[in-house]
Amino acid sequence: ERESLVLVFAMAARKRGAKSPQTILQQQQQDTSSSLATPPLPSPSSEDPLIKPSKLPQILSVSAIFFSGFFYLLFYHYEIEPELKRSIVINFFLSVFGYFLTILLIPVATKYLLRRNLFGYDINKKGTPQGSIKVPESLGIVVGIVFLVLAILFQCCNFTSDSKWLVQYNAALASICFMTLLGFVDDVLDVPWRVKVLLPAIATLPLLMAYAGGTTIIIPKPLIHFVGLTKLDLGRIYYLYMGLLAVFCTNSINIHAGLNGLEAGQTAVIAFAVLIHNIMQIATSSDTEFQQSHAFSIYLVQPLLTTTLALLSFNWYPSSVFVGDTYTYFAGMALAVVGVLGHFSETLMIFFAPQILNFLASIPQLFGFIPCPRHRLPRLDPQTGLLTGTKDGTLVNIFLRCFGQCSEKSLCLRLLAFQVFSSAFTMVLLSILAR
């Protein structure tokens, strides 16, 4: 009976495809070795998008018009010291080099980002063929790296080892570098909102520790009669103000987003305005230290502007790359540093007027008073290609609700036109208050 039972089980095992002990042992060894081996990285396929600066001619044309006006003010309209002119021109040519370097590096970086699956899909094109294309993300890392390299090279050309600006310059670069790193970490790890708010406060610590400038604010002339002071010394409160300024600038650009070209476009407009403001302040003042502080601002704004324009050549509608939180954090911190060390942080806040409006409209959702979806974007009609505003509290949706449906490109142009208008209004306001 025992032999018959063994024979029955053996036949049943053969029917089920049972394996011998040696075969089972060999299979276990293969499974163990395969689990320990590192899986191969996916290589870019033929389905990966073609990355090229499709808007390069348009960006170059607009840039040439602006910089022509800028150099007219620098060399002909205003009388500026030759030494300052020389430094600004050297910085400009370094910035132009950074522009073309960024153009060359972005397509290279996209290959590595796609291999690591750092890509997304354009939500505003969902339901259309373009909505299924992989768009590389976090390209702000290229802009941040090129900016830092240019700033360090310029430091070698312009500052001496005993320069009193050197410590603040290096502290500014440390804060920008720290913020770029944290932005890239956010893109990779998807950090929660409550942590995002704190990241700029941490990154601005090197700047606050090295800041050796004044802590006074200038009272506008129409308010002097009521306040009784021309200047107000805030003391330690000014350091708190600088930290809050960095937090606001980085997060305000981050939440005023969602359209192809909007993040880089608004940064370019603000940088344009800051550059003109600096050259006007240098020309209208005889205080050497005051002039140096605004020249310091120019040294950081010009490379920020040119690298941003290079990124915008890829990011403009229809976008072939996404800038990511890496860029918005980097750009916000760079502008905050420029305002603080250039001693015009109050003016910088006026340049950020659209971002302030967007933040105020977003408060009910950001603080949880009403539901806040992950992406507060408008709705797309795939048939017409037009966007419709939702009830979410963003300037993007407010413009759509006020002015009606339009395409994504038209909406971005309207928002950037509003940014230009705000900057021009700030210039006029400053000229009136200075009288």
Tab-separated table of C-alpha atoms in Angstrom:
chain	number	residue	atom	x	y	z
A	1	GLU	CA	0.000	0.000	0.000
A	2	ARG	CA	2.870	2.371	0.851
A	3	GLU	CA	4.542	1.792	-2.542
A	4	SER	CA	1.250	2.411	-4.349
A	5	LEU	CA	0.710	5.722	-2.514
A	6	VAL	CA	4.226	6.899	-3.446
A	7	LEU	CA	3.563	5.956	-7.074
A	8	VAL	CA	0.270	7.903	-7.067
A	9	PHE	CA	1.874	11.086	-5.649
A	10	ALA	CA	4.773	10.858	-8.126
A	11	MET	CA	2.371	10.656	-11.066
A	12	ALA	CA	0.347	13.590	-9.715
A	13	ALA	CA	3.515	15.666	-9.346
A	14	ARG	CA	4.497	15.024	-12.953
A	15	LYS	CA	1.052	16.166	-14.125
A	16	ARG	CA	1.390	19.435	-12.172
A	17	GLY	CA	4.817	20.075	-13.670
A	18	ALA	CA	6.668	19.604	-10.384
A	19	LYS	CA	10.418	20.246	-10.409
A	20	SER	CA	13.216	18.128	-9.013
A	21	PRO	CA	15.109	19.328	-5.920
A	22	GLN	CA	18.129	20.253	-8.069
A	23	THR	CA	15.967	22.284	-10.436
A	24	ILE	CA	14.320	24.098	-7.521
A	25	LEU	CA	17.734	24.934	-5.989
A	26	GLN	CA	19.024	26.308	-9.312
A	27	GLN	CA	15.880	28.444	-9.725
A	28	GLN	CA	16.284	29.900	-6.202
A	29	GLN	CA	19.901	30.825	-6.926
A	30	GLN	CA	18.862	32.586	-10.160
A	31	ASP	CA	16.082	34.517	-8.391
A	32	THR	CA	18.497	35.632	-5.654
A	33	SER	CA	21.130	36.842	-8.109
A	34	SER	CA	18.540	38.691	-10.216
A	35	SER	CA	17.070	40.423	-7.148
A	36	LEU	CA	20.522	41.639	-6.075
A	37	ALA	CA	21.416	42.940	-9.519
A	38	THR	CA	20.679	46.594	-10.316
A	39	PRO	CA	17.923	46.907	-12.920
A	40	PRO	CA	19.096	48.559	-16.120
A	41	LEU	CA	18.139	52.172	-16.649
A	42	PRO	CA	15.583	52.763	-19.369
A	43	SER	CA	17.117	54.354	-22.415
A	44	PRO	CA	15.400	57.136	-24.328
A	45	SER	CA	13.052	55.673	-26.896
A	46	SER	CA	11.917	56.928	-30.231
A	47	GLU	CA	8.759	58.181	-28.473
A	48	ASP	CA	10.738	60.717	-26.417
A	49	PRO	CA	10.025	64.310	-27.523
A	50	LEU	CA	12.418	66.278	-29.692
A	51	ILE	CA	13.912	69.049	-27.560
A	52	LYS	CA	14.825	72.234	-29.394
A	53	PRO	CA	14.539	75.996	-28.743
A	54	SER	CA	11.591	76.562	-31.070
A	55	LYS	CA	11.104	80.187	-29.952
A	56	LEU	CA	14.758	81.192	-30.169
A	57	PRO	CA	14.326	83.807	-32.976
A	58	GLN	CA	11.454	85.546	-31.172
A	59	ILE	CA	13.280	85.573	-27.832
A	60	LEU	CA	16.438	86.957	-29.449
A	61	SER	CA	14.449	89.720	-31.173
A	62	VAL	CA	12.739	90.870	-27.978
A	63	SER	CA	16.023	90.672	-26.050
A	64	ALA	CA	17.852	92.744	-28.672
A	65	ILE	CA	15.223	95.500	-28.449
A	66	PHE	CA	15.415	95.637	-24.676
A	67	PHE	CA	19.184	95.535	-24.356
A	68	SER	CA	19.478	98.249	-27.021
A	69	GLY	CA	17.432	100.521	-24.772
A	70	PHE	CA	19.418	99.431	-21.722
A	71	PHE	CA	22.781	100.274	-23.317
A	72	TYR	CA	21.381	103.563	-24.583
A	73	LEU	CA	20.673	104.504	-20.968
A	74	LEU	CA	24.048	103.183	-19.827
A	75	PHE	CA	26.272	104.909	-22.414
A	76	TYR	CA	24.369	107.944	-23.707
A	77	HIS	CA	21.411	109.022	-21.614
A	78	TYR	CA	23.106	108.899	-18.206
A	79	GLU	CA	26.591	109.822	-17.059
A	80	ILE	CA	28.000	106.831	-15.202
A	81	GLU	CA	31.533	106.275	-13.978
A	82	PRO	CA	33.731	104.414	-16.503
A	83	GLU	CA	34.746	101.792	-13.920
A	84	LEU	CA	31.121	100.867	-13.271
A	85	LYS	CA	30.416	100.744	-17.004
A	86	ARG	CA	33.360	98.410	-17.491
A	87	SER	CA	32.148	96.010	-14.792
A	88	ILE	CA	28.584	96.018	-16.144
A	89	VAL	CA	29.795	95.313	-19.706
A	90	ILE	CA	32.039	92.432	-18.561
A	91	ASN	CA	29.121	90.991	-16.641
A	92	PHE	CA	26.901	91.371	-19.705
A	93	PHE	CA	29.238	89.413	-22.000
A	94	LEU	CA	29.556	86.669	-19.388
A	95	SER	CA	25.756	86.591	-19.219
A	96	VAL	CA	25.479	86.280	-23.016
A	97	PHE	CA	27.889	83.362	-22.854
A	98	GLY	CA	25.613	81.837	-20.206
A	99	TYR	CA	22.642	82.262	-22.539
A	100	PHE	CA	24.183	80.137	-25.290
A	101	LEU	CA	25.593	77.663	-22.766
A	102	THR	CA	22.106	77.134	-21.365
A	103	ILE	CA	20.728	76.654	-24.883
A	104	LEU	CA	23.303	73.892	-25.446
A	105	LEU	CA	22.923	72.169	-22.067
A	106	ILE	CA	19.133	71.903	-21.825
A	107	PRO	CA	18.766	69.240	-24.582
A	108	VAL	CA	21.626	67.269	-22.961
A	109	ALA	CA	20.040	67.425	-19.511
A	110	THR	CA	16.646	66.290	-20.799
A	111	LYS	CA	18.102	62.931	-21.841
A	112	TYR	CA	19.266	62.195	-18.306
A	113	LEU	CA	16.020	63.436	-16.762
A	114	LEU	CA	13.977	61.172	-19.039
A	115	ARG	CA	16.164	58.204	-18.113
A	116	ARG	CA	15.301	58.845	-14.472
A	117	ASN	CA	11.605	59.210	-15.352
A	118	LEU	CA	11.577	62.894	-14.381
A	119	PHE	CA	8.893	63.906	-16.839
A	120	GLY	CA	5.266	64.936	-16.787
A	121	TYR	CA	2.279	65.466	-19.021
A	122	ASP	CA	0.820	68.859	-19.882
A	123	ILE	CA	-2.479	68.975	-17.970
A	124	ASN	CA	-3.718	71.963	-19.966
A	125	LYS	CA	-3.550	69.780	-23.102
A	126	LYS	CA	-5.257	66.719	-21.621
A	127	GLY	CA	-7.497	65.032	-24.185
A	128	THR	CA	-5.395	66.224	-27.136
A	129	PRO	CA	-2.426	64.505	-28.839
A	130	GLN	CA	-0.024	66.955	-27.155
A	131	GLY	CA	-1.341	65.902	-23.748
A	132	SER	CA	0.168	62.417	-24.109
A	133	ILE	CA	3.722	63.605	-24.836
A	134	LYS	CA	6.387	63.163	-22.167
A	135	VAL	CA	7.707	66.588	-21.157
A	136	PRO	CA	11.003	66.610	-19.204
A	137	GLU	CA	10.741	68.351	-15.833
A	138	SER	CA	13.108	70.170	-13.446
A	139	LEU	CA	15.076	71.964	-16.184
A	140	GLY	CA	15.566	74.788	-13.713
A	141	ILE	CA	18.570	72.829	-12.473
A	142	VAL	CA	20.448	73.728	-15.684
A	143	VAL	CA	19.667	77.427	-15.289
A	144	GLY	CA	20.709	77.389	-11.638
A	145	ILE	CA	24.033	75.685	-12.335
A	146	VAL	CA	24.933	77.974	-15.257
A	147	PHE	CA	23.964	81.043	-13.193
A	148	LEU	CA	26.220	79.996	-10.311
A	149	VAL	CA	29.157	79.283	-12.629
A	150	LEU	CA	28.791	82.718	-14.248
A	151	ALA	CA	28.539	84.453	-10.884
A	152	ILE	CA	31.713	82.743	-9.645
A	153	LEU	CA	33.613	83.589	-12.837
A	154	PHE	CA	32.565	87.223	-12.554
A	155	GLN	CA	33.719	87.242	-8.941
A	156	CYS	CA	37.216	86.400	-10.179
A	157	CYS	CA	37.091	89.250	-12.703
A	158	ASN	CA	35.644	92.021	-10.569
A	159	PHE	CA	36.225	91.545	-6.832
A	160	THR	CA	39.522	91.622	-4.990
A	161	SER	CA	40.310	89.464	-1.957
A	162	ASP	CA	39.858	92.429	0.409
A	163	SER	CA	36.614	93.707	-1.135
A	164	LYS	CA	33.948	94.430	1.443
A	165	TRP	CA	31.313	93.124	-0.978
A	166	LEU	CA	32.929	89.714	-1.272
A	167	VAL	CA	31.398	88.235	1.879
A	168	GLN	CA	27.883	89.340	0.966
A	169	TYR	CA	28.394	88.196	-2.629
A	170	ASN	CA	29.393	84.702	-1.528
A	171	ALA	CA	26.546	84.605	0.998
A	172	ALA	CA	24.117	85.508	-1.788
A	173	LEU	CA	25.458	82.692	-3.964
A	174	ALA	CA	25.242	80.264	-1.034
A	175	SER	CA	21.564	81.113	-0.473
A	176	ILE	CA	20.752	80.765	-4.180
A	177	CYS	CA	22.660	77.475	-4.405
A	178	PHE	CA	20.917	76.149	-1.280
A	179	MET	CA	17.504	77.091	-2.667
A	180	THR	CA	18.233	75.485	-6.042
A	181	LEU	CA	19.203	72.250	-4.296
A	182	LEU	CA	16.065	72.275	-2.142
A	183	GLY	CA	13.942	72.961	-5.220
A	184	PHE	CA	15.399	69.959	-7.009
A	185	VAL	CA	14.785	67.822	-3.913
A	186	ASP	CA	11.171	69.013	-3.984
A	187	ASP	CA	10.831	68.000	-7.653
A	188	VAL	CA	12.174	64.530	-6.900
A	189	LEU	CA	10.497	63.846	-3.535
A	190	ASP	CA	7.312	65.955	-3.926
A	191	VAL	CA	7.617	67.768	-0.588
A	192	PRO	CA	4.320	68.740	1.180
A	193	TRP	CA	3.181	72.363	1.103
A	194	ARG	CA	3.781	72.974	4.814
A	195	VAL	CA	7.439	72.051	4.282
A	196	LYS	CA	7.745	74.094	1.079
A	197	VAL	CA	6.937	77.259	2.996
A	198	LEU	CA	9.855	76.673	5.361
A	199	LEU	CA	12.481	75.825	2.741
A	200	PRO	CA	13.217	79.457	1.680
A	201	ALA	CA	13.549	80.498	5.326
A	202	ILE	CA	16.297	77.890	5.736
A	203	ALA	CA	18.027	78.802	2.486
A	204	THR	CA	18.158	82.500	3.334
A	205	LEU	CA	20.175	81.964	6.552
A	206	PRO	CA	23.617	82.489	4.889
A	207	LEU	CA	22.408	85.817	3.507
A	208	LEU	CA	20.997	86.986	6.844
A	209	MET	CA	24.165	86.029	8.723
A	210	ALA	CA	26.424	87.914	6.288
A	211	TYR	CA	24.206	90.981	5.779
A	212	ALA	CA	26.063	94.125	6.816
A	213	GLY	CA	23.876	96.784	5.209
A	214	GLY	CA	21.507	99.267	6.739
A	215	THR	CA	18.257	98.381	8.464
A	216	THR	CA	16.394	101.575	7.609
A	217	ILE	CA	13.571	102.101	5.155
A	218	ILE	CA	12.920	105.358	3.299
A	219	ILE	CA	9.526	106.939	3.930
A	220	PRO	CA	7.816	108.099	0.696
A	221	LYS	CA	7.715	111.882	0.474
A	222	PRO	CA	3.885	112.149	0.513
A	223	LEU	CA	3.885	110.299	3.879
A	224	ILE	CA	6.697	112.248	5.565
A	225	HIS	CA	4.247	114.905	6.773
A	226	PHE	CA	2.158	112.276	8.589
A	227	VAL	CA	5.001	110.112	9.911
A	228	GLY	CA	7.346	112.940	10.821
A	229	LEU	CA	10.418	110.986	9.625
A	230	THR	CA	12.292	110.645	6.362
A	231	LYS	CA	13.830	107.293	7.377
A	232	LEU	CA	12.760	104.624	9.832
A	233	ASP	CA	15.268	102.258	11.428
A	234	LEU	CA	13.692	98.827	11.916
A	235	GLY	CA	16.683	97.244	13.657
A	236	ARG	CA	16.346	93.468	14.129
A	237	ILE	CA	12.879	93.543	12.648
A	238	TYR	CA	14.513	94.210	9.277
A	239	TYR	CA	16.145	90.759	9.368
A	240	LEU	CA	12.742	89.195	9.920
A	241	TYR	CA	11.454	91.227	6.995
A	242	MET	CA	14.260	89.954	4.747
A	243	GLY	CA	13.516	86.346	5.686
A	244	LEU	CA	9.808	86.810	4.974
A	245	LEU	CA	10.664	88.503	1.674
A	246	ALA	CA	12.636	85.442	0.563
A	247	VAL	CA	9.770	83.146	1.575
A	248	PHE	CA	7.274	85.245	-0.348
A	249	CYS	CA	9.330	85.667	-3.538
A	250	THR	CA	10.065	81.965	-3.916
A	251	ASN	CA	6.559	80.738	-3.164
A	252	SER	CA	4.757	83.519	-5.057
A	253	ILE	CA	6.402	82.556	-8.359
A	254	ASN	CA	5.732	78.904	-7.552
A	255	ILE	CA	1.966	79.372	-7.127
A	256	HIS	CA	1.559	81.869	-10.000
A	257	ALA	CA	2.165	79.126	-12.551
A	258	GLY	CA	0.515	76.411	-14.605
A	259	LEU	CA	0.851	77.800	-18.140
A	260	ASN	CA	3.584	77.235	-20.683
A	261	GLY	CA	6.071	80.072	-20.282
A	262	LEU	CA	4.409	81.792	-17.324
A	263	GLU	CA	7.022	81.048	-14.646
A	264	ALA	CA	10.023	81.967	-16.802
A	265	GLY	CA	8.128	84.828	-18.467
A	266	GLN	CA	7.183	86.624	-15.254
A	267	THR	CA	10.733	86.233	-13.943
A	268	ALA	CA	12.138	87.746	-17.148
A	269	VAL	CA	9.785	90.744	-16.928
A	270	ILE	CA	10.674	91.408	-13.276
A	271	ALA	CA	14.380	91.029	-14.049
A	272	PHE	CA	14.032	93.510	-16.944
A	273	ALA	CA	12.349	96.009	-14.622
A	274	VAL	CA	14.951	95.540	-11.879
A	275	LEU	CA	17.770	96.096	-14.376
A	276	ILE	CA	16.298	99.392	-15.602
A	277	HIS	CA	15.577	100.491	-12.031
A	278	ASN	CA	19.181	99.843	-11.020
A	279	ILE	CA	20.690	101.831	-13.869
A	280	MET	CA	18.356	104.757	-13.125
A	281	GLN	CA	19.292	104.731	-9.432
A	282	ILE	CA	23.015	104.633	-10.210
A	283	ALA	CA	22.698	107.598	-12.558
A	284	THR	CA	20.633	109.774	-10.207
A	285	SER	CA	22.804	109.360	-7.102
A	286	SER	CA	26.245	110.655	-6.163
A	287	ASP	CA	26.658	108.319	-3.182
A	288	THR	CA	29.393	105.808	-4.066
A	289	GLU	CA	28.150	103.102	-1.704
A	290	PHE	CA	24.599	103.524	-2.993
A	291	GLN	CA	25.837	103.154	-6.571
A	292	GLN	CA	27.846	100.051	-5.681
A	293	SER	CA	24.833	98.373	-4.086
A	294	HIS	CA	22.773	98.828	-7.261
A	295	ALA	CA	25.715	97.721	-9.424
A	296	PHE	CA	25.900	94.625	-7.200
A	297	SER	CA	22.254	93.993	-8.096
A	298	ILE	CA	23.031	94.305	-11.820
A	299	TYR	CA	25.830	91.738	-11.518
A	300	LEU	CA	23.275	89.147	-10.379
A	301	VAL	CA	20.281	90.214	-12.472
A	302	GLN	CA	21.967	90.069	-15.878
A	303	PRO	CA	22.936	86.363	-15.702
A	304	LEU	CA	19.537	85.581	-14.190
A	305	LEU	CA	17.857	87.326	-17.120
A	306	THR	CA	19.872	85.738	-19.914
A	307	THR	CA	19.658	82.179	-18.555
A	308	THR	CA	15.924	82.652	-18.017
A	309	LEU	CA	15.489	83.806	-21.618
A	310	ALA	CA	17.335	80.696	-22.777
A	311	LEU	CA	14.973	78.516	-20.733
A	312	LEU	CA	11.989	80.454	-22.088
A	313	SER	CA	13.063	79.500	-25.625
A	314	PHE	CA	12.203	75.897	-24.715
A	315	ASN	CA	9.388	76.577	-22.251
A	316	TRP	CA	7.220	78.908	-24.354
A	317	TYR	CA	3.970	77.499	-25.795
A	318	PRO	CA	3.947	74.699	-26.824
A	319	SER	CA	6.465	73.828	-24.136
A	320	SER	CA	9.052	71.124	-24.787
A	321	VAL	CA	10.373	71.271	-21.185
A	322	PHE	CA	8.946	72.101	-17.750
A	323	VAL	CA	10.882	74.375	-15.399
A	324	GLY	CA	9.852	72.599	-12.187
A	325	ASP	CA	9.989	73.843	-8.611
A	326	THR	CA	13.766	73.940	-9.026
A	327	TYR	CA	13.465	76.986	-11.242
A	328	THR	CA	10.703	78.806	-9.356
A	329	TYR	CA	12.616	78.491	-6.072
A	330	PHE	CA	15.888	79.496	-7.714
A	331	ALA	CA	14.367	82.528	-9.482
A	332	GLY	CA	12.471	83.692	-6.405
A	333	MET	CA	15.531	83.487	-4.177
A	334	ALA	CA	17.731	85.216	-6.769
A	335	LEU	CA	15.291	88.139	-7.012
A	336	ALA	CA	14.972	88.326	-3.223
A	337	VAL	CA	18.769	88.448	-2.856
A	338	VAL	CA	18.974	91.152	-5.517
A	339	GLY	CA	16.408	93.273	-3.688
A	340	VAL	CA	17.980	92.840	-0.253
A	341	LEU	CA	21.605	93.465	-1.191
A	342	GLY	CA	20.635	96.201	-3.649
A	343	HIS	CA	18.754	97.936	-0.810
A	344	PHE	CA	15.473	98.299	-2.719
A	345	SER	CA	13.417	95.459	-1.247
A	346	GLU	CA	10.410	97.771	-0.846
A	347	THR	CA	10.513	98.603	-4.560
A	348	LEU	CA	10.901	94.913	-5.394
A	349	MET	CA	7.597	94.185	-3.657
A	350	ILE	CA	5.845	96.632	-5.989
A	351	PHE	CA	7.340	94.801	-8.980
A	352	PHE	CA	5.715	91.682	-7.505
A	353	ALA	CA	2.231	93.264	-7.555
A	354	PRO	CA	0.615	90.506	-9.733
A	355	GLN	CA	2.150	87.848	-7.496
A	356	ILE	CA	0.767	89.640	-4.427
A	357	LEU	CA	-2.723	89.682	-5.968
A	358	ASN	CA	-2.423	86.006	-6.824
A	359	PHE	CA	-1.335	85.196	-3.266
A	360	LEU	CA	-4.204	87.175	-1.730
A	361	ALA	CA	-6.696	85.382	-3.980
A	362	SER	CA	-5.139	82.034	-3.002
A	363	ILE	CA	-5.256	82.538	0.785
A	364	PRO	CA	-8.648	80.802	1.374
A	365	GLN	CA	-7.418	77.650	-0.373
A	366	LEU	CA	-3.811	77.734	0.842
A	367	PHE	CA	-4.898	77.975	4.471
A	368	GLY	CA	-7.604	75.322	4.113
A	369	PHE	CA	-10.684	77.512	4.523
A	370	ILE	CA	-12.090	76.021	1.312
A	371	PRO	CA	-11.018	72.828	-0.525
A	372	CYS	CA	-7.762	73.159	-2.455
A	373	PRO	CA	-7.122	70.711	-5.310
A	374	ARG	CA	-3.581	69.676	-6.170
A	375	HIS	CA	-3.633	71.478	-9.517
A	376	ARG	CA	-5.688	74.678	-9.549
A	377	LEU	CA	-5.744	74.905	-13.323
A	378	PRO	CA	-8.472	75.958	-15.755
A	379	ARG	CA	-10.498	73.443	-17.776
A	380	LEU	CA	-9.640	72.728	-21.402
A	381	ASP	CA	-12.217	72.115	-24.104
A	382	PRO	CA	-10.435	69.631	-26.426
A	383	GLN	CA	-12.790	70.502	-29.275
A	384	THR	CA	-12.050	74.236	-29.344
A	385	GLY	CA	-8.666	74.291	-27.564
A	386	LEU	CA	-9.912	77.083	-25.271
A	387	LEU	CA	-9.472	77.311	-21.506
A	388	THR	CA	-12.346	78.019	-19.108
A	389	GLY	CA	-11.779	79.487	-15.655
A	390	THR	CA	-12.688	77.508	-12.539
A	391	LYS	CA	-13.645	78.808	-9.089
A	392	ASP	CA	-10.089	78.335	-7.809
A	393	GLY	CA	-8.478	81.478	-6.419
A	394	THR	CA	-5.643	82.076	-8.866
A	395	LEU	CA	-4.918	84.981	-11.166
A	396	VAL	CA	-5.019	82.541	-14.086
A	397	ASN	CA	-8.638	81.598	-13.372
A	398	ILE	CA	-9.601	85.155	-12.428
A	399	PHE	CA	-8.455	86.420	-15.838
A	400	LEU	CA	-10.480	83.716	-17.574
A	401	ARG	CA	-13.589	84.505	-15.519
A	402	CYS	CA	-13.236	88.242	-16.176
A	403	PHE	CA	-12.212	88.258	-19.837
A	404	GLY	CA	-13.708	85.001	-21.109
A	405	GLN	CA	-12.322	81.878	-22.705
A	406	CYS	CA	-9.057	81.976	-24.613
A	407	SER	CA	-6.166	79.755	-25.641
A	408	GLU	CA	-3.298	78.963	-23.297
A	409	LYS	CA	-0.880	81.081	-25.305
A	410	SER	CA	-3.220	84.107	-25.312
A	411	LEU	CA	-3.832	83.765	-21.581
A	412	CYS	CA	-0.098	83.688	-20.862
A	413	LEU	CA	0.427	86.791	-23.019
A	414	ARG	CA	-2.336	88.622	-21.109
A	415	LEU	CA	-0.794	87.757	-17.763
A	416	LEU	CA	2.666	88.821	-18.900
A	417	ALA	CA	1.224	92.058	-20.303
A	418	PHE	CA	-0.273	92.699	-16.865
A	419	GLN	CA	3.181	92.056	-15.374
A	420	VAL	CA	4.722	94.585	-17.778
A	421	PHE	CA	2.025	97.128	-16.925
A	422	SER	CA	2.683	96.652	-13.198
A	423	SER	CA	6.414	97.188	-13.706
A	424	ALA	CA	5.836	100.331	-15.787
A	425	PHE	CA	3.414	101.648	-13.167
A	426	THR	CA	6.072	101.062	-10.517
A	427	MET	CA	8.578	103.124	-12.510
A	428	VAL	CA	6.113	106.000	-12.818
A	429	LEU	CA	5.187	105.756	-9.134
A	430	LEU	CA	8.841	105.891	-8.072
A	431	SER	CA	9.475	108.966	-10.214
A	432	ILE	CA	6.469	110.732	-8.622
A	433	LEU	CA	7.450	109.820	-5.055
A	434	ALA	CA	11.040	110.931	-5.643
A	435	ARG	CA	10.000	114.509	-6.446
